[in-house]
PDB file of C-alpha atoms in Angstrom:
ATOM      1  CA  MET A   4      51.178  88.609 -24.549  1.00 87.00           C
ATOM      2  CA  MET A   5      51.885  89.739 -28.282  1.00 97.00           C
ATOM      3  CA  HIS A   6      51.502  93.294 -27.200  1.00 97.00           C
ATOM      4  CA  ASP A   7      54.803  92.806 -25.514  1.00 98.00           C
ATOM      5  CA  ILE A   8      56.391  91.522 -28.725  1.00 98.00           C
ATOM      6  CA  LEU A   9      54.911  93.644 -31.466  1.00 98.00           C
ATOM      7  CA  ASP A  10      53.686  97.288 -31.870  1.00 98.00           C
ATOM      8  CA  LEU A  11      49.987  96.412 -32.051  1.00 98.00           C
ATOM      9  CA  GLU A  12      49.030  99.749 -31.325  1.00 98.00           C
ATOM     10  CA  ARG A  13      50.707 101.143 -34.449  1.00 98.00           C
ATOM     11  CA  TYR A  14      49.908  97.927 -36.707  1.00 98.00           C
ATOM     12  CA  PRO A  15      46.666  96.384 -34.987  1.00 98.00           C
ATOM     13  CA  LEU A  16      46.989  92.781 -36.431  1.00 98.00           C
ATOM     14  CA  ASP A  17      44.899  91.895 -33.602  1.00 98.00           C
ATOM     15  CA  GLN A  18      42.052  93.771 -34.789  1.00 98.00           C
ATOM     16  CA  PRO A  19      40.995  92.326 -38.152  1.00 98.00           C
ATOM     17  CA  ASP A  20      37.496  93.920 -38.290  1.00 98.00           C
ATOM     18  CA  SER A  21      38.906  97.428 -37.593  1.00 98.00           C
ATOM     19  CA  ALA A  22      39.263 100.240 -40.029  1.00 98.00           C
ATOM     20  CA  ALA A  23      42.903 100.918 -38.943  1.00 98.00           C
ATOM     21  CA  TYR A  24      43.355  97.060 -39.949  1.00 98.00           C
ATOM     22  CA  ALA A  25      41.756  97.577 -43.244  1.00 98.00           C
ATOM     23  CA  ASP A  26      43.852 100.934 -44.026  1.00 98.00           C
ATOM     24  CA  LEU A  27      47.263  99.122 -43.171  1.00 98.00           C
ATOM     25  CA  VAL A  28      46.268  96.319 -45.397  1.00 98.00           C
ATOM     26  CA  LYS A  29      45.580  98.730 -48.272  1.00 98.00           C
ATOM     27  CA  ARG A  30      48.640 100.362 -47.904  1.00 98.00           C
ATOM     28  CA  CYS A  31      50.954  97.533 -47.726  1.00 98.00           C
ATOM     29  CA  GLN A  32      49.073  95.992 -50.721  1.00 97.00           C
ATOM     30  CA  ALA A  33      50.021  99.581 -52.547  1.00 97.00           C
ATOM     31  CA  ASP A  34      53.551  99.561 -51.626  1.00 95.00           C
ATOM     32  CA  LEU A  35      53.798  95.776 -52.885  1.00 92.00           C
ATOM     33  CA  LYS A  36      52.253  97.051 -56.373  1.00 91.00           C
ATOM     34  CA  ALA A  37      54.463  99.931 -56.506  1.00 89.00           C
ATOM     35  CA  ASP A  38      57.604  98.620 -55.292  1.00 88.00           C
ATOM     36  CA  GLY A  39      57.254  94.954 -55.028  1.00 87.00           C
ATOM     37  CA  MET A  40      57.709  95.032 -51.324  1.00 92.00           C
ATOM     38  CA  PHE A  41      56.485  96.456 -48.147  1.00 96.00           C
ATOM     39  CA  ASN A  42      58.302  97.619 -44.920  1.00 97.00           C
ATOM     40  CA  LEU A  43      56.792  98.141 -41.350  1.00 98.00           C
ATOM     41  CA  GLU A  44      59.502  99.914 -39.212  1.00 98.00           C
ATOM     42  CA  ALA A  45      59.629  99.153 -35.480  1.00 98.00           C
ATOM     43  CA  PHE A  46      57.228  96.409 -36.117  1.00 98.00           C
ATOM     44  CA  MET A  47      58.815  94.099 -33.167  1.00 98.00           C
ATOM     45  CA  HIS A  48      59.677  95.759 -29.836  1.00 98.00           C
ATOM     46  CA  PRO A  49      63.437  96.267 -28.763  1.00 98.00           C
ATOM     47  CA  ALA A  50      63.138  94.203 -25.466  1.00 98.00           C
ATOM     48  CA  PRO A  51      61.894  90.819 -27.317  1.00 98.00           C
ATOM     49  CA  ILE A  52      64.621  91.641 -29.824  1.00 98.00           C
ATOM     50  CA  ALA A  53      67.216  91.734 -27.233  1.00 98.00           C
ATOM     51  CA  ARG A  54      66.026  88.402 -25.811  1.00 98.00           C
ATOM     52  CA  THR A  55      66.190  86.631 -28.983  1.00 98.00           C
ATOM     53  CA  LEU A  56      69.659  87.971 -29.853  1.00 98.00           C
ATOM     54  CA  ASP A  57      70.855  86.941 -26.428  1.00 98.00           C
ATOM     55  CA  TYR A  58      69.455  83.393 -27.295  1.00 98.00           C
ATOM     56  CA  VAL A  59      70.708  83.318 -30.624  1.00 98.00           C
ATOM     57  CA  LEU A  60      74.059  84.910 -30.788  1.00 98.00           C
ATOM     58  CA  PRO A  61      75.937  82.127 -28.685  1.00 97.00           C
ATOM     59  CA  LYS A  62      74.551  79.500 -30.983  1.00 97.00           C
ATOM     60  CA  PHE A  63      76.062  81.022 -33.963  1.00 97.00           C
ATOM     61  CA  ASP A  64      79.276  79.957 -32.508  1.00 95.00           C
ATOM     62  CA  THR A  65      78.648  76.605 -31.404  1.00 95.00           C
ATOM     63  CA  GLU A  66      75.639  75.150 -33.494  1.00 95.00           C
ATOM     64  CA  ALA A  67      75.000  77.131 -36.705  1.00 96.00           C
ATOM     65  CA  PHE A  68      75.454  75.716 -40.032  1.00 95.00           C
ATOM     66  CA  ARG A  69      78.051  77.797 -42.110  1.00 95.00           C
ATOM     67  CA  HIS A  70      76.354  78.176 -45.755  1.00 90.00           C
ATOM     68  CA  GLU A  71      79.165  78.764 -48.358  1.00 91.00           C
ATOM     69  CA  ARG A  72      78.097  78.636 -51.959  1.00 89.00           C
ATOM     70  CA  LYS A  73      78.733  79.458 -55.521  1.00 92.00           C
ATOM     71  CA  HIS A  74      75.609  80.088 -57.521  1.00 93.00           C
ATOM     72  CA  ASN A  75      74.189  81.992 -60.412  1.00 95.00           C
ATOM     73  CA  ILE A  76      71.307  84.231 -60.076  1.00 96.00           C
ATOM     74  CA  TYR A  77      69.001  81.338 -60.575  1.00 94.00           C
ATOM     75  CA  PHE A  78      70.699  78.740 -58.194  1.00 88.00           C
ATOM     76  CA  LYS A  79      70.508  76.342 -61.047  1.00 89.00           C
ATOM     77  CA  LYS A  80      73.273  74.609 -63.035  1.00 88.00           C
ATOM     78  CA  SER A  81      71.266  74.169 -66.302  1.00 91.00           C
ATOM     79  CA  ILE A  82      68.983  77.076 -67.602  1.00 91.00           C
ATOM     80  CA  PRO A  83      66.507  76.235 -70.071  1.00 87.00           C
ATOM     81  CA  ASP A  84      67.169  77.756 -73.539  1.00 87.00           C
ATOM     82  CA  VAL A  85      70.277  79.384 -72.418  1.00 92.00           C
ATOM     83  CA  ALA A  86      73.576  78.903 -73.950  1.00 92.00           C
ATOM     84  CA  ALA A  87      76.418  77.652 -71.750  1.00 91.00           C
ATOM     85  CA  ASP A  88      78.630  80.804 -72.234  1.00 92.00           C
ATOM     86  CA  SER A  89      75.783  83.311 -71.277  1.00 95.00           C
ATOM     87  CA  PRO A  90      76.417  85.899 -68.784  1.00 94.00           C
ATOM     88  CA  LEU A  91      73.382  84.211 -66.970  1.00 96.00           C
ATOM     89  CA  TYR A  92      75.779  81.624 -65.657  1.00 96.00           C
ATOM     90  CA  THR A  93      77.809  84.375 -63.958  1.00 95.00           C
ATOM     91  CA  GLU A  94      78.893  82.898 -60.532  1.00 94.00           C
ATOM     92  CA  PHE A  95      78.364  84.777 -57.397  1.00 94.00           C
ATOM     93  CA  SER A  96      79.645  83.704 -53.900  1.00 94.00           C
ATOM     94  CA  THR A  97      77.171  83.524 -50.857  1.00 94.00           C
ATOM     95  CA  SER A  98      78.152  83.241 -47.356  1.00 96.00           C
ATOM     96  CA  ASN A  99      76.236  83.077 -43.958  1.00 96.00           C
ATOM     97  CA  LEU A 100      75.564  81.274 -40.743  1.00 97.00           C
ATOM     98  CA  THR A 101      72.173  79.724 -40.302  1.00 96.00           C
ATOM     99  CA  LEU A 102      70.229  78.489 -37.444  1.00 97.00           C
ATOM    100  CA  CYS A 103      67.182  76.171 -38.101  1.00 96.00           C
ATOM    101  CA  SER A 104      63.593  76.103 -36.978  1.00 95.00           C
ATOM    102  CA  ASN A 105      64.162  73.758 -34.192  1.00 95.00           C
ATOM    103  CA  GLN A 106      67.133  75.468 -32.924  1.00 96.00           C
ATOM    104  CA  VAL A 107      65.018  78.778 -32.500  1.00 97.00           C
ATOM    105  CA  SER A 108      62.004  77.376 -30.894  1.00 94.00           C
ATOM    106  CA  ASP A 109      62.249  79.135 -27.582  1.00 93.00           C
ATOM    107  CA  THR A 110      62.254  82.620 -28.828  1.00 97.00           C
ATOM    108  CA  PRO A 111      59.826  85.707 -29.535  1.00 98.00           C
ATOM    109  CA  VAL A 112      60.200  85.137 -33.267  1.00 98.00           C
ATOM    110  CA  ARG A 113      59.103  81.688 -33.119  1.00 97.00           C
ATOM    111  CA  GLN A 114      55.722  83.252 -31.349  1.00 97.00           C
ATOM    112  CA  ILE A 115      55.657  85.678 -34.231  1.00 98.00           C
ATOM    113  CA  TYR A 116      55.653  82.820 -36.854  1.00 97.00           C
ATOM    114  CA  ASP A 117      53.198  80.561 -35.136  1.00 96.00           C
ATOM    115  CA  TRP A 118      50.850  83.518 -34.303  1.00 98.00           C
ATOM    116  CA  GLN A 119      47.537  83.140 -36.385  1.00 98.00           C
ATOM    117  CA  PRO A 120      46.747  86.917 -36.583  1.00 98.00           C
ATOM    118  CA  PHE A 121      50.307  87.602 -38.323  1.00 98.00           C
ATOM    119  CA  VAL A 122      49.653  84.764 -40.811  1.00 98.00           C
ATOM    120  CA  SER A 123      46.107  85.989 -41.702  1.00 98.00           C
ATOM    121  CA  PHE A 124      47.537  89.608 -42.060  1.00 98.00           C
ATOM    122  CA  LEU A 125      50.076  88.182 -44.822  1.00 98.00           C
ATOM    123  CA  SER A 126      47.346  86.304 -46.363  1.00 97.00           C
ATOM    124  CA  ALA A 127      45.114  89.499 -46.550  1.00 98.00           C
ATOM    125  CA  VAL A 128      48.215  91.705 -48.006  1.00 98.00           C
ATOM    126  CA  MET A 129      49.095  88.836 -50.372  1.00 95.00           C
ATOM    127  CA  ARG A 130      45.225  88.126 -51.331  1.00 95.00           C
ATOM    128  CA  ARG A 131      45.698  84.676 -50.466  1.00 95.00           C
ATOM    129  CA  ALA A 132      42.833  82.289 -49.275  1.00 95.00           C
ATOM    130  CA  ALA A 133      44.957  81.162 -46.564  1.00 96.00           C
ATOM    131  CA  LEU A 134      48.576  80.678 -45.768  1.00 96.00           C
ATOM    132  CA  TYR A 135      50.314  78.034 -43.283  1.00 95.00           C
ATOM    133  CA  PRO A 136      53.468  77.823 -41.546  1.00 95.00           C
ATOM    134  CA  MET A 137      55.746  75.064 -42.680  1.00 93.00           C
ATOM    135  CA  ALA A 138      55.857  71.530 -41.019  1.00 93.00           C
ATOM    136  CA  ASP A 139      59.396  71.084 -41.677  1.00 93.00           C
ATOM    137  CA  PRO A 140      61.402  70.757 -38.527  1.00 92.00           C
ATOM    138  CA  LEU A 141      64.406  72.606 -40.156  1.00 94.00           C
ATOM    139  CA  ALA A 142      62.881  75.081 -42.573  1.00 92.00           C
ATOM    140  CA  GLY A 143      59.905  77.483 -41.788  1.00 92.00           C
ATOM    141  CA  LEU A 144      61.849  79.777 -39.680  1.00 96.00           C
ATOM    142  CA  ASN A 145      65.371  80.479 -39.824  1.00 97.00           C
ATOM    143  CA  VAL A 146      67.605  82.868 -37.940  1.00 98.00           C
ATOM    144  CA  ILE A 147      70.428  84.032 -40.162  1.00 97.00           C
ATOM    145  CA  ALA A 148      73.928  85.973 -39.259  1.00 98.00           C
ATOM    146  CA  TYR A 149      76.253  87.412 -41.783  1.00 97.00           C
ATOM    147  CA  ARG A 150      79.509  88.348 -39.925  1.00 97.00           C
ATOM    148  CA  ASP A 151      82.111  90.695 -41.440  1.00 97.00           C
ATOM    149  CA  GLY A 152      82.524  90.095 -44.873  1.00 97.00           C
ATOM    150  CA  GLN A 153      79.678  87.521 -45.272  1.00 97.00           C
ATOM    151  CA  GLY A 154      76.506  88.458 -47.658  1.00 96.00           C
ATOM    152  CA  LEU A 155      73.882  87.222 -49.660  1.00 95.00           C
ATOM    153  CA  ASN A 156      74.314  87.585 -53.578  1.00 95.00           C
ATOM    154  CA  TRP A 157      72.023  88.075 -56.295  1.00 96.00           C
ATOM    155  CA  HIS A 158      69.401  85.475 -56.745  1.00 95.00           C
ATOM    156  CA  PHE A 159      65.773  85.110 -57.434  1.00 93.00           C
ATOM    157  CA  ASP A 160      63.619  83.316 -54.698  1.00 87.00           C
ATOM    158  CA  ARG A 161      61.507  80.178 -55.480  1.00 78.00           C
ATOM    159  CA  SER A 162      58.515  80.991 -53.115  1.00 78.00           C
ATOM    160  CA  GLN A 163      56.044  83.937 -54.309  1.00 80.00           C
ATOM    161  CA  PHE A 164      56.907  86.150 -51.521  1.00 89.00           C
ATOM    162  CA  THR A 165      59.711  86.440 -48.790  1.00 90.00           C
ATOM    163  CA  THR A 166      59.124  87.544 -45.103  1.00 95.00           C
ATOM    164  CA  THR A 167      61.911  88.737 -43.008  1.00 96.00           C
ATOM    165  CA  LEU A 168      62.168  90.428 -39.674  1.00 98.00           C
ATOM    166  CA  LEU A 169      65.579  92.146 -38.935  1.00 98.00           C
ATOM    167  CA  LEU A 170      66.948  91.712 -35.637  1.00 98.00           C
ATOM    168  CA  GLN A 171      70.081  93.353 -35.851  1.00 98.00           C
ATOM    169  CA  ALA A 172      71.938  95.504 -38.056  1.00 97.00           C
ATOM    170  CA  PRO A 173      75.754  95.603 -38.716  1.00 96.00           C
ATOM    171  CA  ILE A 174      78.206  98.585 -38.081  1.00 93.00           C
ATOM    172  CA  LYS A 175      78.497  98.991 -41.878  1.00 95.00           C
ATOM    173  CA  GLY A 176      77.398  96.952 -44.962  1.00 95.00           C
ATOM    174  CA  SER A 177      74.311  94.485 -45.380  1.00 94.00           C
ATOM    175  CA  THR A 178      72.538  96.865 -47.561  1.00 95.00           C
ATOM    176  CA  PHE A 179      69.550  95.142 -49.291  1.00 94.00           C
ATOM    177  CA  LEU A 180      69.789  95.734 -53.118  1.00 95.00           C
ATOM    178  CA  TYR A 181      66.899  94.903 -55.294  1.00 95.00           C
ATOM    179  CA  ARG A 182      65.324  95.213 -58.709  1.00 94.00           C
ATOM    180  CA  THR A 183      61.547  95.089 -58.799  1.00 92.00           C
ATOM    181  CA  ASP A 184      59.704  92.897 -61.155  1.00 92.00           C
ATOM    182  CA  LEU A 185      62.766  92.310 -63.648  1.00 95.00           C
ATOM    183  CA  ARG A 186      61.127  89.156 -64.996  1.00 95.00           C
ATOM    184  CA  SER A 187      57.290  87.491 -64.884  1.00 93.00           C
ATOM    185  CA  ALA A 188      55.761  84.307 -65.051  1.00 90.00           C
ATOM    186  CA  ASP A 189      55.328  85.172 -68.729  1.00 94.00           C
ATOM    187  CA  ASP A 190      58.635  86.943 -69.463  1.00 96.00           C
ATOM    188  CA  PRO A 191      62.123  85.601 -68.315  1.00 95.00           C
ATOM    189  CA  ASN A 192      63.619  88.943 -69.549  1.00 97.00           C
ATOM    190  CA  HIS A 193      66.839  87.221 -69.934  1.00 96.00           C
ATOM    191  CA  ALA A 194      68.243  90.381 -71.616  1.00 96.00           C
ATOM    192  CA  GLY A 195      67.374  92.421 -68.692  1.00 97.00           C
ATOM    193  CA  VAL A 196      68.753  89.779 -66.128  1.00 97.00           C
ATOM    194  CA  GLU A 197      72.036  89.801 -68.013  1.00 96.00           C
ATOM    195  CA  LYS A 198      72.314  93.655 -67.629  1.00 97.00           C
ATOM    196  CA  LEU A 199      71.726  93.094 -63.802  1.00 97.00           C
ATOM    197  CA  VAL A 200      74.627  90.372 -63.533  1.00 96.00           C
ATOM    198  CA  ARG A 201      76.901  92.600 -65.460  1.00 95.00           C
ATOM    199  CA  GLY A 202      76.183  95.345 -63.088  1.00 94.00           C
ATOM    200  CA  GLU A 203      74.515  97.779 -65.730  1.00 96.00           C
ATOM    201  CA  ASP A 204      71.009  97.996 -64.431  1.00 97.00           C
ATOM    202  CA  PRO A 205      70.022 101.468 -63.499  1.00 97.00           C
ATOM    203  CA  ASP A 206      66.983 100.474 -61.730  1.00 96.00           C
ATOM    204  CA  VAL A 207      68.530  98.716 -58.873  1.00 96.00           C
ATOM    205  CA  GLN A 208      67.219 100.333 -55.721  1.00 94.00           C
ATOM    206  CA  ALA A 209      68.772  99.964 -52.089  1.00 95.00           C
ATOM    207  CA  LEU A 210      67.210  99.636 -48.576  1.00 93.00           C
ATOM    208  CA  ASP A 211      69.048  99.972 -45.358  1.00 93.00           C
ATOM    209  CA  ALA A 212      66.568  98.875 -42.569  1.00 94.00           C
ATOM    210  CA  ALA A 213      66.670  99.560 -38.855  1.00 96.00           C
ATOM    211  CA  ALA A 214      66.382  96.479 -36.262  1.00 97.00           C
ATOM    212  CA  GLY A 215      62.618  95.536 -35.934  1.00 98.00           C
ATOM    213  CA  THR A 216      61.540  96.209 -39.445  1.00 98.00           C
ATOM    214  CA  LEU A 217      59.334  93.788 -41.032  1.00 98.00           C
ATOM    215  CA  ASN A 218      60.068  93.283 -44.895  1.00 97.00           C
ATOM    216  CA  VAL A 219      58.075  91.295 -47.144  1.00 96.00           C
ATOM    217  CA  PHE A 220      58.678  91.197 -51.186  1.00 90.00           C
ATOM    218  CA  ARG A 221      57.925  89.376 -54.148  1.00 87.00           C
ATOM    219  CA  GLY A 222      61.254  87.390 -54.403  1.00 88.00           C
ATOM    220  CA  VAL A 223      60.347  85.192 -57.352  1.00 90.00           C
ATOM    221  CA  ASN A 224      60.466  88.081 -59.612  1.00 91.00           C
ATOM    222  CA  THR A 225      62.413  90.687 -57.843  1.00 92.00           C
ATOM    223  CA  PRO A 226      66.264  89.577 -57.489  1.00 95.00           C
ATOM    224  CA  HIS A 227      67.983  90.825 -54.736  1.00 95.00           C
ATOM    225  CA  CYS A 228      71.212  90.531 -52.651  1.00 95.00           C
ATOM    226  CA  VAL A 229      72.433  91.749 -49.409  1.00 95.00           C
ATOM    227  CA  THR A 230      76.120  93.394 -49.459  1.00 96.00           C
ATOM    228  CA  PRO A 231      78.851  92.074 -47.181  1.00 96.00           C
ATOM    229  CA  ALA A 232      78.547  93.265 -43.611  1.00 97.00           C
ATOM    230  CA  ILE A 233      81.583  95.133 -42.117  1.00 97.00           C
ATOM    231  CA  GLY A 234      82.786  95.079 -38.526  1.00 96.00           C
ATOM    232  CA  GLU A 235      82.282  92.977 -35.598  1.00 96.00           C
ATOM    233  CA  ARG A 236      78.734  93.160 -35.159  1.00 97.00           C
ATOM    234  CA  PRO A 237      76.794  90.748 -37.512  1.00 97.00           C
ATOM    235  CA  ARG A 238      73.645  91.517 -39.201  1.00 97.00           C
ATOM    236  CA  VAL A 239      71.012  89.106 -38.013  1.00 98.00           C
ATOM    237  CA  VAL A 240      67.437  88.485 -39.587  1.00 98.00           C
ATOM    238  CA  SER A 241      65.001  86.045 -39.137  1.00 98.00           C
ATOM    239  CA  VAL A 242      63.477  84.623 -42.257  1.00 96.00           C
ATOM    240  CA  LEU A 243      59.614  83.460 -42.183  1.00 96.00           C
ATOM    241  CA  THR A 244      58.373  81.181 -44.776  1.00 93.00           C
ATOM    242  CA  TYR A 245      54.808  80.190 -45.352  1.00 93.00           C
ATOM    243  CA  PHE A 246      53.036  78.257 -48.016  1.00 92.00           C
ATOM    244  CA  GLU A 247      49.364  77.867 -49.589  1.00 92.00           C
ATOM    245  CA  THR A 248      49.142  74.338 -48.507  1.00 92.00           C
ATOM    246  CA  PRO A 249      49.752  73.080 -45.075  1.00 94.00           C
ATOM    247  CA  GLY A 250      52.291  70.256 -44.049  1.00 94.00           C
ATOM    248  CA  ALA A 251      54.918  71.982 -46.581  1.00 91.00           C
ATOM    249  CA  MET A 252      58.382  70.215 -46.362  1.00 91.00           C
ATOM    250  CA  PHE A 253      61.781  70.679 -47.887  1.00 88.00           C
ATOM    251  CA  THR A 254      63.361  67.720 -49.721  1.00 89.00           C
ATOM    252  CA  ASP A 255      66.547  66.201 -48.245  1.00 90.00           C
ATOM    253  CA  GLU A 256      68.363  67.553 -51.097  1.00 87.00           C
ATOM    254  CA  GLU A 257      67.197  71.146 -49.911  1.00 85.00           C
ATOM    255  CA  ARG A 258      67.888  70.548 -46.537  1.00 88.00           C
ATOM    256  CA  LEU A 259      71.546  69.497 -47.323  1.00 87.00           C
ATOM    257  CA  GLY A 260      71.969  72.607 -49.224  1.00 82.00           C
ATOM    258  CA  PHE A 261      70.685  75.025 -47.011  1.00 84.00           C
ATOM    259  CA  TYR A 262      71.505  73.585 -43.563  1.00 89.00           C
ATOM    260  CA  GLY A 263      74.117  70.917 -44.158  1.00 87.00           C
ATOM    261  CA  HIS A 264      71.891  67.946 -42.670  1.00 89.00           C
ATOM    262  CA  THR A 265      68.501  66.679 -43.093  1.00 87.00           C
ATOM    263  CA  SER A 266      67.115  66.169 -39.804  1.00 83.00           C
TER     264      SER A 266
END
């Protein structure tokens, strides 16, 4: 069944003992080390993408949570050891429409999220002993739309890495901007982050992906944003979140912030 959803000829996730699988893992690890991310183009076939879009696009009109937020790059009201007038508190605007995990259970992207060979592949690339889907009924797998004028502004992620699968690109806009390894666990690099929020960092890179592309990046140290979509066709992306411990859940506060409700 997964052969009908994913290009397993090009990306043999179902053959973990093969030389081709080992080569793929090594390539992704090398890209991750060099760029802070890796991309697998045409990872998902067009037909299951179309089925997913047919299912989710009407839901964005009737069921989605409109996520509107003003935030700084850290998503924090208080930044330790940083003065209140620092540029690090510069506020940005983020806007999107979000469908929760329990709203997209009957889609091919849900099958991908739960498919153990895919989870094991991510574990191997990220050099983790194991990864687990979230137990949270709202988080774990989200499908997000960015309509005309909506975008995701500069931020660091809390998780060590972020996995996305692009389902639809807009007519224009929605460029993924990122700055690889701007900070580390040992160095917050506040001076470098200030340059970024002022728009003065020359090392910001841009990526325009096609539908079906799997993107995995170290969002905890690589700040990133998605520029506003332009035109009638929205950007639609699925976000797949895994943890190193089973049974992971969001807090009620986190659910309210991201989804507007707790259950």
